[in-house]
PDB file of C-alpha atoms in Angstrom:
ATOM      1  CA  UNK V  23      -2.991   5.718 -14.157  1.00 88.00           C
ATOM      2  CA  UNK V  24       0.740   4.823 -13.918  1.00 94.00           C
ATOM      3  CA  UNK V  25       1.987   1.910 -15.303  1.00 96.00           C
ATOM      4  CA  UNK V  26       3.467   0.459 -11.724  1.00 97.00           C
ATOM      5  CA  UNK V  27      -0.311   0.682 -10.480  1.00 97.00           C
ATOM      6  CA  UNK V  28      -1.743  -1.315 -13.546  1.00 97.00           C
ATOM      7  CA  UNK V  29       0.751  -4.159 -12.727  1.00 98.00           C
ATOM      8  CA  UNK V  30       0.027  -4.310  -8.955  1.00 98.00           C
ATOM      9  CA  UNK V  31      -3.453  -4.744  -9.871  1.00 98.00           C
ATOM     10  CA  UNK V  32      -2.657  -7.370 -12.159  1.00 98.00           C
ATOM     11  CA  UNK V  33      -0.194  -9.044 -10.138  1.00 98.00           C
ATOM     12  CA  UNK V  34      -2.789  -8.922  -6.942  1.00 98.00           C
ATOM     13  CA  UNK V  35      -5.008  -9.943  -9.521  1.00 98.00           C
ATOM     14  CA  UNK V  36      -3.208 -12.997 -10.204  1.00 98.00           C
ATOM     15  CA  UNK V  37      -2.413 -13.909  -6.428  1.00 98.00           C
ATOM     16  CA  UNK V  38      -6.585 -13.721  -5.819  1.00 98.00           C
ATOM     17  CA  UNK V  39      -7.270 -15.602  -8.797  1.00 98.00           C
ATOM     18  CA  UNK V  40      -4.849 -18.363  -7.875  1.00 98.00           C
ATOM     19  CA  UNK V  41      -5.747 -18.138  -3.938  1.00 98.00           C
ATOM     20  CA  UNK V  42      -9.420 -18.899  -4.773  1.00 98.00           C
ATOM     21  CA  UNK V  43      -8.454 -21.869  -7.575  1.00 98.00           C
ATOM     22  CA  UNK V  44      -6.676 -23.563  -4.522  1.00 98.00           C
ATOM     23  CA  UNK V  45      -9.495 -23.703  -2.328  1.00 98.00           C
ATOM     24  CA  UNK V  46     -12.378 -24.758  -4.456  1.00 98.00           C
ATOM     25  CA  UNK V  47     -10.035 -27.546  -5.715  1.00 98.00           C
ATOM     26  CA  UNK V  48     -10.969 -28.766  -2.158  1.00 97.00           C
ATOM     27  CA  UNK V  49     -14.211 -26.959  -1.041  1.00 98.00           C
ATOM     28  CA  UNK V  50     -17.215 -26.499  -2.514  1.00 98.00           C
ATOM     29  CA  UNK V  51     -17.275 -22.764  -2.167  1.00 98.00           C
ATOM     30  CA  UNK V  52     -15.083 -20.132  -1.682  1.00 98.00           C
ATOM     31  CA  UNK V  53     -15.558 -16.429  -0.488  1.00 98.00           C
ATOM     32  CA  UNK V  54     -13.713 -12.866  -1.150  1.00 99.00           C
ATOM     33  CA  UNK V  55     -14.038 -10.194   0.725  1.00 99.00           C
ATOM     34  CA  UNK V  56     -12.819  -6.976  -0.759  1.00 99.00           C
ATOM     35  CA  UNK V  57     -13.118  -3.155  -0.020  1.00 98.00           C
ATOM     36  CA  UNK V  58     -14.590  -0.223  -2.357  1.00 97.00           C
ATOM     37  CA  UNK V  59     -13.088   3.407  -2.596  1.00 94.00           C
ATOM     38  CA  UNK V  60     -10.673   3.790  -5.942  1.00 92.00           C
ATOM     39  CA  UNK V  61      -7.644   1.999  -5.116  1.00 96.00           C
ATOM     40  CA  UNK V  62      -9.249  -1.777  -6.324  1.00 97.00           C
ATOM     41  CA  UNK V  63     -11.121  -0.353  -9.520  1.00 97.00           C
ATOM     42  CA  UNK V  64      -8.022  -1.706 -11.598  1.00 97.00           C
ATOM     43  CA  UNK V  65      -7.689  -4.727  -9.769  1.00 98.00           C
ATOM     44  CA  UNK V  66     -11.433  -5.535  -9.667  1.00 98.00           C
ATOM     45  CA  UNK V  67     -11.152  -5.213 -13.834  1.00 98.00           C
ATOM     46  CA  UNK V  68      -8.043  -7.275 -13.852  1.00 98.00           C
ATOM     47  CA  UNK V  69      -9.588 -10.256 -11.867  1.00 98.00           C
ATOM     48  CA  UNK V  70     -12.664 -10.229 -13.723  1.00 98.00           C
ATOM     49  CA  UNK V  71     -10.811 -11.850 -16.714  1.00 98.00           C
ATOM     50  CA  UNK V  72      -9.427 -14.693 -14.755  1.00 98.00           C
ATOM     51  CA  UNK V  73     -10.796 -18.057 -16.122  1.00 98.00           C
ATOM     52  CA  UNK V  74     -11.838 -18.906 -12.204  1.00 98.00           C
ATOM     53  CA  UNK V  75     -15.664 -21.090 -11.601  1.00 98.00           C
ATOM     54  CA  UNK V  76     -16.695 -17.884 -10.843  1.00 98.00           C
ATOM     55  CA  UNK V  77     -20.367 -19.721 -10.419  1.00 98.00           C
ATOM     56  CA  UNK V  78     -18.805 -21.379  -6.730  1.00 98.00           C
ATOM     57  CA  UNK V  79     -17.134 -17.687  -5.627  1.00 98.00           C
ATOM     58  CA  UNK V  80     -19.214 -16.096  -3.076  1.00 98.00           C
ATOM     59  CA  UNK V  81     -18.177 -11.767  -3.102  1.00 98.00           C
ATOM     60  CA  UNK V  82     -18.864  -9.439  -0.401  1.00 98.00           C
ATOM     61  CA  UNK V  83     -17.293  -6.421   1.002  1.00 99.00           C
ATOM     62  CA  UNK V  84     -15.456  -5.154   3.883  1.00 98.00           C
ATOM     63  CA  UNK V  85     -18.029  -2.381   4.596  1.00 98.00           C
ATOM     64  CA  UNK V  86     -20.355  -0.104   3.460  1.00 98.00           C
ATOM     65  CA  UNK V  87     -21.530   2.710   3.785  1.00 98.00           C
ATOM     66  CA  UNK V  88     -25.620   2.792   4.106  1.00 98.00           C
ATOM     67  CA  UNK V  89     -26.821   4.513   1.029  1.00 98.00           C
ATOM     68  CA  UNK V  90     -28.773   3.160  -1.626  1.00 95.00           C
ATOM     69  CA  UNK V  91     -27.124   0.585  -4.066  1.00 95.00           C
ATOM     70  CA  UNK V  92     -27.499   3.137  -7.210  1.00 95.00           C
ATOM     71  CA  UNK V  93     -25.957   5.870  -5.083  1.00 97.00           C
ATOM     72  CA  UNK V  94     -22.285   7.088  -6.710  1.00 96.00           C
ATOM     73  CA  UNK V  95     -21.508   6.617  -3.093  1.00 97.00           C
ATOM     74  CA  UNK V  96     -22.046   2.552  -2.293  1.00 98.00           C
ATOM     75  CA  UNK V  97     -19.391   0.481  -2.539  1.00 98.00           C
ATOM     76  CA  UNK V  98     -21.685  -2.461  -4.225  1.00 98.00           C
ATOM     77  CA  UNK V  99     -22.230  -0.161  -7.148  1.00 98.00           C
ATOM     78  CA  UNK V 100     -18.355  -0.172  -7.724  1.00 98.00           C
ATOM     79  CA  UNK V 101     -17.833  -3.670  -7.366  1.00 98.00           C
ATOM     80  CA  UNK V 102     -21.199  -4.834 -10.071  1.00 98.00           C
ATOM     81  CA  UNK V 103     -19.862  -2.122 -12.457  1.00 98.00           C
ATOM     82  CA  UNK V 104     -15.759  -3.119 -12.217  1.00 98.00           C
ATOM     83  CA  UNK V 105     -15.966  -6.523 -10.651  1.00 98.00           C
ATOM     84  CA  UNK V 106     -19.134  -8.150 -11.601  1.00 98.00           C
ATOM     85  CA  UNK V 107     -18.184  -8.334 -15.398  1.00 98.00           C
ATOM     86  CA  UNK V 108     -18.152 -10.809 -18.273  1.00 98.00           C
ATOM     87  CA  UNK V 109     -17.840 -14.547 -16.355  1.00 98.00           C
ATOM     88  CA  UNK V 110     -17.295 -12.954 -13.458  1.00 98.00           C
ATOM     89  CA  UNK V 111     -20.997 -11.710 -13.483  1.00 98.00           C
ATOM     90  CA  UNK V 112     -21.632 -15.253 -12.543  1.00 98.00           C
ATOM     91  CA  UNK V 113     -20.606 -14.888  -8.890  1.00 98.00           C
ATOM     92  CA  UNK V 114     -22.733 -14.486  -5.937  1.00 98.00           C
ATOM     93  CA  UNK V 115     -22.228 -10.889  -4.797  1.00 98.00           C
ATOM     94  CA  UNK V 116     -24.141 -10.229  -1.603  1.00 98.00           C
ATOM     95  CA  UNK V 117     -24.596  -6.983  -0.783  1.00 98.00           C
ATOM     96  CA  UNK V 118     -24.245  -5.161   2.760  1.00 98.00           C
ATOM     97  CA  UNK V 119     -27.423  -3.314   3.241  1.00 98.00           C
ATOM     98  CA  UNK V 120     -30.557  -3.678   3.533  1.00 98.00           C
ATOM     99  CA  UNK V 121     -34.370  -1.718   2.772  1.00 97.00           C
ATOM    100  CA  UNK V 122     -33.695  -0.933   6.824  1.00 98.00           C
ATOM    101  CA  UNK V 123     -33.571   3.041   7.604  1.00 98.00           C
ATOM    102  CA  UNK V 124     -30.309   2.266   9.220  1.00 98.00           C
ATOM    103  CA  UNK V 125     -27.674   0.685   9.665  1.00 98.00           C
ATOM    104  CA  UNK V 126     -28.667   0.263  13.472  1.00 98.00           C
ATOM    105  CA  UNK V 127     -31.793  -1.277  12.193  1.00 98.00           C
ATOM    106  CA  UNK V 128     -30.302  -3.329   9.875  1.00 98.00           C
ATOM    107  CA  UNK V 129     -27.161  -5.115  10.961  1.00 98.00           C
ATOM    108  CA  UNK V 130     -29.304  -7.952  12.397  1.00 98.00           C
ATOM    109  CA  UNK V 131     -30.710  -8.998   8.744  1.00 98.00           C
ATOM    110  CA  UNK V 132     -27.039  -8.204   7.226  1.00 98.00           C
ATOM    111  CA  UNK V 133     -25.383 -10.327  10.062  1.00 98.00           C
ATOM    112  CA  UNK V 134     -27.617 -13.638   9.319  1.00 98.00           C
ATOM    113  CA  UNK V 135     -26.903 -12.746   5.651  1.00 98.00           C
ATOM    114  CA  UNK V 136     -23.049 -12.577   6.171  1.00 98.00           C
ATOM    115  CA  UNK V 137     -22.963 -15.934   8.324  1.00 98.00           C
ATOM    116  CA  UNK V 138     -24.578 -17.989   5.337  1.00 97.00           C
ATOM    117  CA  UNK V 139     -21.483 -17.235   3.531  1.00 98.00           C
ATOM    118  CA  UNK V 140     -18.366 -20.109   3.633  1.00 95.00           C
ATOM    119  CA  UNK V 141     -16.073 -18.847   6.174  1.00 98.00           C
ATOM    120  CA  UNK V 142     -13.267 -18.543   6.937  1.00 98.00           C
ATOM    121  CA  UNK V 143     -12.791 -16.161   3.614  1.00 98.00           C
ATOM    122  CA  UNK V 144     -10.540 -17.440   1.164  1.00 98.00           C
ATOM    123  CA  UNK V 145      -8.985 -13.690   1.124  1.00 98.00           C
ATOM    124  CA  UNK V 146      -9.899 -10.586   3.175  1.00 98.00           C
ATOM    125  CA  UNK V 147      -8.394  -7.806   0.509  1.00 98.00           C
ATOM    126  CA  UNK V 148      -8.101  -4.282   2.971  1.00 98.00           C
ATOM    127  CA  UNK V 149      -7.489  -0.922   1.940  1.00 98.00           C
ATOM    128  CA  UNK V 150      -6.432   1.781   3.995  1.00 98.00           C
ATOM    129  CA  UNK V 151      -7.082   5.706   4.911  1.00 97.00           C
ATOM    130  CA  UNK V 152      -4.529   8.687   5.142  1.00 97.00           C
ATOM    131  CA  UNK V 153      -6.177   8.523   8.867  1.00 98.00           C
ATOM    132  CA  UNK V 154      -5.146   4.894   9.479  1.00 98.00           C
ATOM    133  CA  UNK V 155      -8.691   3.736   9.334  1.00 98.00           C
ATOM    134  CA  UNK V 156      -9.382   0.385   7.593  1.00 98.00           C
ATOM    135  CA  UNK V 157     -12.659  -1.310   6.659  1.00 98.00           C
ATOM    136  CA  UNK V 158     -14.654   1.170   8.770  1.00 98.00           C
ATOM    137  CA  UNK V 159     -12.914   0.767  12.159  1.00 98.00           C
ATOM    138  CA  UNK V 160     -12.014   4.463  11.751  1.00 98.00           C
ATOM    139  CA  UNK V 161      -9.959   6.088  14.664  1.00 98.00           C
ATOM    140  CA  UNK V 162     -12.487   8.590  15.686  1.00 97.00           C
ATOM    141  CA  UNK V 163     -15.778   6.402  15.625  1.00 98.00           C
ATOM    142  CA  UNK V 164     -17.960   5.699  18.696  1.00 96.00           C
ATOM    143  CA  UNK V 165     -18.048   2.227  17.729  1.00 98.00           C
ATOM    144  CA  UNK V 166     -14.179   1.235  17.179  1.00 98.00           C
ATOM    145  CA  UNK V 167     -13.753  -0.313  20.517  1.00 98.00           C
ATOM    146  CA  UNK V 168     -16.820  -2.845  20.029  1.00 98.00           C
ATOM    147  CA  UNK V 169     -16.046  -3.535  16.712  1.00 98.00           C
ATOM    148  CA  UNK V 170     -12.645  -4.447  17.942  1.00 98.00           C
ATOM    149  CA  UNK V 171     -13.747  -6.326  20.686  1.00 98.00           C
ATOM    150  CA  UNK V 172     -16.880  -7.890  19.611  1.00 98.00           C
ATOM    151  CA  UNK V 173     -17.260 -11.721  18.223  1.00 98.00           C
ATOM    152  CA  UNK V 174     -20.452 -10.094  16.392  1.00 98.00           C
ATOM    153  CA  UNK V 175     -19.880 -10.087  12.555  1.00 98.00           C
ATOM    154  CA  UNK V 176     -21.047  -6.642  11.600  1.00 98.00           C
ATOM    155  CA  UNK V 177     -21.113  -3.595  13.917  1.00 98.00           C
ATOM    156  CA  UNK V 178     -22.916  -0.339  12.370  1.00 98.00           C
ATOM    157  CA  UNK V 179     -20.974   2.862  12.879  1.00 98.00           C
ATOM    158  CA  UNK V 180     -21.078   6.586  12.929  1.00 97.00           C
ATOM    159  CA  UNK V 181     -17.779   8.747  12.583  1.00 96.00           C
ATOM    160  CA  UNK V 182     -17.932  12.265  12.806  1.00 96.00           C
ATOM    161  CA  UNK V 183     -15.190  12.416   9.868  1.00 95.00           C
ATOM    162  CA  UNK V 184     -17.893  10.365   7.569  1.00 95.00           C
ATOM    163  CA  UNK V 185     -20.660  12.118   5.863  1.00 96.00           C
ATOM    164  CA  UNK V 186     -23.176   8.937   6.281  1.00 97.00           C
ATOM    165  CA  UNK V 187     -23.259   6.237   8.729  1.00 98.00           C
ATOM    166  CA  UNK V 188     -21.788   2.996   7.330  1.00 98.00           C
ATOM    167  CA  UNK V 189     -21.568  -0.901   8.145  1.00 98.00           C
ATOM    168  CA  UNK V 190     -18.310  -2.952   8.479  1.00 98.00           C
ATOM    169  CA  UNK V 191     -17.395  -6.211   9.644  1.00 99.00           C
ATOM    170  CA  UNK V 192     -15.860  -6.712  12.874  1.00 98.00           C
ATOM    171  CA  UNK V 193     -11.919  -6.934  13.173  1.00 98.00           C
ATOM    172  CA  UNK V 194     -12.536 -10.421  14.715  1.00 98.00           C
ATOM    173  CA  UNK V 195     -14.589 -11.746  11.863  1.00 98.00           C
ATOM    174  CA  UNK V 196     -11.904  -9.797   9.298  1.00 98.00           C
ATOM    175  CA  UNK V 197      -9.134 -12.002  10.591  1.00 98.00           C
ATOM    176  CA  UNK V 198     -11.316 -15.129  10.283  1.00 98.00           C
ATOM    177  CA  UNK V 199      -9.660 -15.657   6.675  1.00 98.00           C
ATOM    178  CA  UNK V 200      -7.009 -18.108   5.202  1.00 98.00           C
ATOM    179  CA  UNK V 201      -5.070 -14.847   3.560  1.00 98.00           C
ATOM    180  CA  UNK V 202      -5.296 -10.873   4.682  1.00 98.00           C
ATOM    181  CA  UNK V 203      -3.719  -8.483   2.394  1.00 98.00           C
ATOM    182  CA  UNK V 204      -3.577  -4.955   2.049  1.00 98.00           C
ATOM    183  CA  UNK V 205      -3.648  -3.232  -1.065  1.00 98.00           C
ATOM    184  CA  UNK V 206      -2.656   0.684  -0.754  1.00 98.00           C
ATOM    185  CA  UNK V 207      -1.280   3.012  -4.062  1.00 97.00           C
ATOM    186  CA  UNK V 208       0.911   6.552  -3.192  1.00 97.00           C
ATOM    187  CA  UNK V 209       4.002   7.914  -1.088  1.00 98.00           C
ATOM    188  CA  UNK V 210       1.283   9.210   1.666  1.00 97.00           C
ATOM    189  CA  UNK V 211      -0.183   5.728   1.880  1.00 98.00           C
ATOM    190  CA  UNK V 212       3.251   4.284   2.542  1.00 98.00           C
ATOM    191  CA  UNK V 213       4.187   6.772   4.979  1.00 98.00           C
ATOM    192  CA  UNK V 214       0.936   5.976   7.149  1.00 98.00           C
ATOM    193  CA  UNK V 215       1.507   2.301   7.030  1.00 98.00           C
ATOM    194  CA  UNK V 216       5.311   2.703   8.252  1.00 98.00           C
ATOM    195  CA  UNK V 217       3.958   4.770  11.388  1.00 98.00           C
ATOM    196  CA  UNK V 218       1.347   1.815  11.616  1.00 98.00           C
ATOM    197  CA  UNK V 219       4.491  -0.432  11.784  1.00 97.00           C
ATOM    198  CA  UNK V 220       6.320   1.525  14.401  1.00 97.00           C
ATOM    199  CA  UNK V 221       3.905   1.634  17.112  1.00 97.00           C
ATOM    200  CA  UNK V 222       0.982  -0.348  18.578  1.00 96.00           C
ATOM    201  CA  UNK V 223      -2.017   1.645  19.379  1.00 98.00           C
ATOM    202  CA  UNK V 224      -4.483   0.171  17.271  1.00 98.00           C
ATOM    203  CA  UNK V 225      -6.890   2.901  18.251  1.00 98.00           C
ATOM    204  CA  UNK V 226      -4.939   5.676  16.955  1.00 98.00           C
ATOM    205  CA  UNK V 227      -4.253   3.853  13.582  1.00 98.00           C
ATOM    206  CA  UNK V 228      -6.562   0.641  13.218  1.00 98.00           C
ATOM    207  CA  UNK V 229      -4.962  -0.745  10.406  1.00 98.00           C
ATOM    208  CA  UNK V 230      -2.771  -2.069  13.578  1.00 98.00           C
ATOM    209  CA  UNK V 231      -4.988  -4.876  13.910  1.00 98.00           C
ATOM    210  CA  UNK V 232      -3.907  -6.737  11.359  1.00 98.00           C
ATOM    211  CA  UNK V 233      -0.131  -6.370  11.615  1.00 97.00           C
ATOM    212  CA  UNK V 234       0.110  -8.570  13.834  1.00 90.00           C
ATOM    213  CA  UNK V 235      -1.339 -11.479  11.488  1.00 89.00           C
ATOM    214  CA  UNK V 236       0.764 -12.355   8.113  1.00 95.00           C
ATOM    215  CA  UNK V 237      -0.428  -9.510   5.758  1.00 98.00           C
ATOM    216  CA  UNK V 238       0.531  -9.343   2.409  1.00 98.00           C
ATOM    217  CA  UNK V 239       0.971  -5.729   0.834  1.00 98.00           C
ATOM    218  CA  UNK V 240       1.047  -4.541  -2.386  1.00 98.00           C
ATOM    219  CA  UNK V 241       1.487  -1.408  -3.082  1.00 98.00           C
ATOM    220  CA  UNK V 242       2.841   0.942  -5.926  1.00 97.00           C
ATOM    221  CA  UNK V 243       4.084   4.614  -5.799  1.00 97.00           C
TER     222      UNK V 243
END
């Protein structure tokens, strides 16, 4: 890995680990919500060393897709083997799926599960697709107009693009968080964002919907 993508996970290490100090100096709790894929596996090792009262952090993810938590494929596997480490094991991770066949079937446990937590998230961390896509709210899903629209939490989804049918949070309940930023590595990455930036049809590239709210990116070539 290069050296410029070690230090943006350790400097978006540092701005997490900081963000969520503030806030429990004044609240009991404090959540982060973070995505899976490659991109955070340096970052998630990097904030797992922070001295933080990891006991009163509260850890879920963007989405998921709806495969068994020992699958090489779920995104809670990533984040108990990279994140969940040392002190940091100490955290409350709460997973995104459930013994339900489906997603369909289970969004309705998830949901309840998911509104327990102490919102508004301290941090919403995003990545972002070559296709625009962010979270799940990819650009040719059934499902990306309702979970664009919808005040519901979690919206399961099928995308023709996507081998297995996955859960994500809702673009409304995504922005309801003190800090949004999006963490993205490579030329092709940046080149995707800047056509993000010149247009406005969140549809075509979803990431869209949350340009328009301060987002803080970090990125490295």
């Amino acid at each position: 890995m290069s050296d410029a993508r070690i230090q943006l996970a350790e400097q978006l290490a540092e701005a997490i680990f900081q963000a969520l100090n503030d806030d429990l100096e004044h609240q009991e709790r404090a959540l982060l919500v973070v995505s899976g894929g490659s991109t955070p596996v340096p970052f998630f090792k990097a904030l797992a060393a922070k001295p933080l009262a990891w006991e009163r952090v509260d850890i879920t993810l963007a989405d998921e897709r709806w495969v068994d938590e020992h699958s090489q494929d779920s995104n809670a596997k990533l984040v108990r083997e990279h994140l969940l480490q040392g002190a940091a094991a100490a955290a409350n991770f709460v997973p995104m799926t459930s013994s339900a066949g489906t997603p369909e079937e289970g969004v309705a446990e998830v949901s309840e599960r998911m509104l327990a937590l102490s919102w508004p998230a301290s941090v919403v961390i995003l990545g972002m697709g070559g296709d625009g896509h962010t979270a799940s709210l990819f650009p040719d899903s059934m499902e990306l107009g309702l979970a664009l629209s919808t005040e519901e939490p979690l919206v399961a989804v099928r995308t023709p693009s996507q081998p297995q049918p996955r859960i994500t949070f809702s673009a409304d309940r995504l922005h309801q968080a003190r800090r949004h930023i999006l963490h993205i590595t490579g030329d092709d990455k940046r080149a995707v964002l800047a056509k993000a930036l010149s247009g406005d049809d969140v549809r075509q590239l979803p990431i869209r919907a949350f340009l328009s709210c301060p987002l803080a990116i970090y990125w490295a070539p």
